[in-house]
mmCIF file of C-alpha atoms in Angstrom:
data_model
loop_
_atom_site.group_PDB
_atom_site.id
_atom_site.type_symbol
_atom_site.label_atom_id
_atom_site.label_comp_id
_atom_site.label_asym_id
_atom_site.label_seq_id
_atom_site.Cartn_x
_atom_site.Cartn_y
_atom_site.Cartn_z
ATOM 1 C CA UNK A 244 -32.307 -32.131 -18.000
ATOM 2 C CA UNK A 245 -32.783 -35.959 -18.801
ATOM 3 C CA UNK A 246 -34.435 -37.988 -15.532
ATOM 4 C CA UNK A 247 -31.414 -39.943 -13.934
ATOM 5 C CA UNK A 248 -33.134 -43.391 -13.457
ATOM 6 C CA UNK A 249 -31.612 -45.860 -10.952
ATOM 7 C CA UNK A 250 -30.396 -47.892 -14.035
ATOM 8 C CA UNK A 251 -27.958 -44.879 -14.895
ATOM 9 C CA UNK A 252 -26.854 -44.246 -11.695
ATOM 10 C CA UNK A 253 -25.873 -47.481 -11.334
ATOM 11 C CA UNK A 254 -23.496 -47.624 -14.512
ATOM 12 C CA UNK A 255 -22.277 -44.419 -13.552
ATOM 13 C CA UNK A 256 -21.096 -45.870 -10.486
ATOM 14 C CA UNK A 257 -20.071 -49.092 -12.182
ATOM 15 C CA UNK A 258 -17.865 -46.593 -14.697
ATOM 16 C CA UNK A 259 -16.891 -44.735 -10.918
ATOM 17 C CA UNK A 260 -15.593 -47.903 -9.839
ATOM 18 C CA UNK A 261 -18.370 -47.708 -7.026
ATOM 19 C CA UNK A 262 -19.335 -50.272 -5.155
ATOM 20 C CA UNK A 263 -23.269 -50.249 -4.637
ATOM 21 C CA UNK A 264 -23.964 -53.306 -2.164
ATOM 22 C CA UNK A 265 -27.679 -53.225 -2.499
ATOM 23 C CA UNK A 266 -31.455 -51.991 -3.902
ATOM 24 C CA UNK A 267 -31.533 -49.453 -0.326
ATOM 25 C CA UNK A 268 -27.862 -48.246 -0.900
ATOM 26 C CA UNK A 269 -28.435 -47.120 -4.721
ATOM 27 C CA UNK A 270 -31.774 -45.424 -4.160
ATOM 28 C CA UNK A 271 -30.127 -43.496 -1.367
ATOM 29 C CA UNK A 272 -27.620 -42.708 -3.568
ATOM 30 C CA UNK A 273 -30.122 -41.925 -6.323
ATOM 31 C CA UNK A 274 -31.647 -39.152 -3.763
ATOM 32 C CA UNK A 275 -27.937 -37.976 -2.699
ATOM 33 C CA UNK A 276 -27.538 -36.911 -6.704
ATOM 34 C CA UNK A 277 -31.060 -36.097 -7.572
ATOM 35 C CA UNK A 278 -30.672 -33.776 -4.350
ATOM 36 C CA UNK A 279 -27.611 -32.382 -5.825
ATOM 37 C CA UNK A 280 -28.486 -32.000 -9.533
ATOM 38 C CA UNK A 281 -31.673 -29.904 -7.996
ATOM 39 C CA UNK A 282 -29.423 -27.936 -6.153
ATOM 40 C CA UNK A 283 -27.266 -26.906 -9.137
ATOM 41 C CA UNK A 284 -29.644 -26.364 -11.398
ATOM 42 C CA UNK A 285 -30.826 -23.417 -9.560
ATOM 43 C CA UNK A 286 -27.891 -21.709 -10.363
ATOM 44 C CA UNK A 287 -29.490 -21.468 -13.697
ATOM 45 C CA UNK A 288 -32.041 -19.254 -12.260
ATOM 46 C CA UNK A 289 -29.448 -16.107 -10.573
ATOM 47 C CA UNK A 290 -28.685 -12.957 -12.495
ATOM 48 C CA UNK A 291 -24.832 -12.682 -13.567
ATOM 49 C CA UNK A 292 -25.718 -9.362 -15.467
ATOM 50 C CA UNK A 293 -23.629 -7.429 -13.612
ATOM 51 C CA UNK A 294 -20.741 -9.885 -12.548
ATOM 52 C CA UNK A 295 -17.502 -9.701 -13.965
ATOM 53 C CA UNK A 296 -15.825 -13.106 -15.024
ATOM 54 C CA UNK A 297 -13.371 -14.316 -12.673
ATOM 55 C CA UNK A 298 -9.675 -15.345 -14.295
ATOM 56 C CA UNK A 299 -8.459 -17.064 -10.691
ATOM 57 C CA UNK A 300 -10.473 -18.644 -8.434
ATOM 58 C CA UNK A 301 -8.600 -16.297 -5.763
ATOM 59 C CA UNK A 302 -8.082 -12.583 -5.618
ATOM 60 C CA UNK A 303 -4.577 -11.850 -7.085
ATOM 61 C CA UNK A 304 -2.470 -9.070 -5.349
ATOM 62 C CA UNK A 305 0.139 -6.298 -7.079
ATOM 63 C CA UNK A 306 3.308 -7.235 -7.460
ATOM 64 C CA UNK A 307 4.124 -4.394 -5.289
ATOM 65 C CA UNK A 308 3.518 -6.840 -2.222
ATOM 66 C CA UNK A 309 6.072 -9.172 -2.950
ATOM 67 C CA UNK A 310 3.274 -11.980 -3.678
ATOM 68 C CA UNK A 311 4.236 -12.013 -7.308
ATOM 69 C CA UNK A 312 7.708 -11.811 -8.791
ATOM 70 C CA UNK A 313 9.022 -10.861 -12.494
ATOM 71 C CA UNK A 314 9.574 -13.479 -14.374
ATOM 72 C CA UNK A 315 13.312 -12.668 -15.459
ATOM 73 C CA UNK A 316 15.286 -16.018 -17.086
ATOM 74 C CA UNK A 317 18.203 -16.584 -14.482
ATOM 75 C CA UNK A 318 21.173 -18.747 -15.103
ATOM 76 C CA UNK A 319 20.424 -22.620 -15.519
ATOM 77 C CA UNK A 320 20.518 -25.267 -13.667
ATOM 78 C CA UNK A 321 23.499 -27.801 -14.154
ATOM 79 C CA UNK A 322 23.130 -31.566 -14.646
ATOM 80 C CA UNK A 323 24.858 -32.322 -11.427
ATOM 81 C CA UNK A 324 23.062 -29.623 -9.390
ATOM 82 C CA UNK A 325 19.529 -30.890 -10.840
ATOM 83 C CA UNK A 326 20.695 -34.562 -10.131
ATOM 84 C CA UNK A 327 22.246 -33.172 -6.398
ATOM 85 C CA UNK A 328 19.281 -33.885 -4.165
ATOM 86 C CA UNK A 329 17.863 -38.008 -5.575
ATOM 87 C CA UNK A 330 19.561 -41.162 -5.089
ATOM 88 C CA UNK A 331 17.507 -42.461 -7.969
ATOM 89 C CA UNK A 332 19.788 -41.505 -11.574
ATOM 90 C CA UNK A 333 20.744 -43.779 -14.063
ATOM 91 C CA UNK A 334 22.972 -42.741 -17.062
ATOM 92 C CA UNK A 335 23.155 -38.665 -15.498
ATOM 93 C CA UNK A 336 19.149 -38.522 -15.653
ATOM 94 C CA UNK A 337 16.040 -39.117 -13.137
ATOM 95 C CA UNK A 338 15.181 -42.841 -12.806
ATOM 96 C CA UNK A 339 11.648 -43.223 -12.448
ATOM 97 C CA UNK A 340 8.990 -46.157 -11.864
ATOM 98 C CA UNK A 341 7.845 -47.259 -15.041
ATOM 99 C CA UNK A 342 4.381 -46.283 -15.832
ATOM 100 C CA UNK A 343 3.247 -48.853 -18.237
#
């Protein structure tokens, strides 16, 4: 893996939006990620062999427990029932913040 340098971890946190206030403050952060990076790398090293991949980060039940439930296309929703619930409409639709 290429050496992270204090240079790069300083545009990194520049890119981050990361305040670094001074010289002592970066190189502890430079330690903090070099700590890290070590850390991870090791996972390199363990033998997956005989681990199956995951598809969920969480064990899924049956749908014999209830936790899961067919999905089965119901009757829609109507305009007025969708719109029932915000004070914010405009012309029978959602009126949100603009975004740009």
């Amino acid at each position: 893996m290429e050496e992270l340098d204090l240079k790069k971890i300083q545009r990194v946190a520049e890119l981050s939006k990361i305040e670094i206030k001074d010289e002592e403050e970066l190189r502890n952060l430079s330690t903090k990620i070099k700590s890290i990076v070590a850390h991870s790398e090791r996972l390199n090293d363990l033998d997956l062999s005989d681990v199956e991949p995951m598809t969920h980060a969480m064990q899924l039940q049956q749908e014999t427990s209830g936790s899961l439930r067919k999905d089965e296309a119901g009757e829609p929703v109507t305009q007025e029932e969708a719109l029932r619930n915000t004070e914010f409409t405009e012309d029978g639709q959602f009126k949100v913040p603009r975004m740009i």
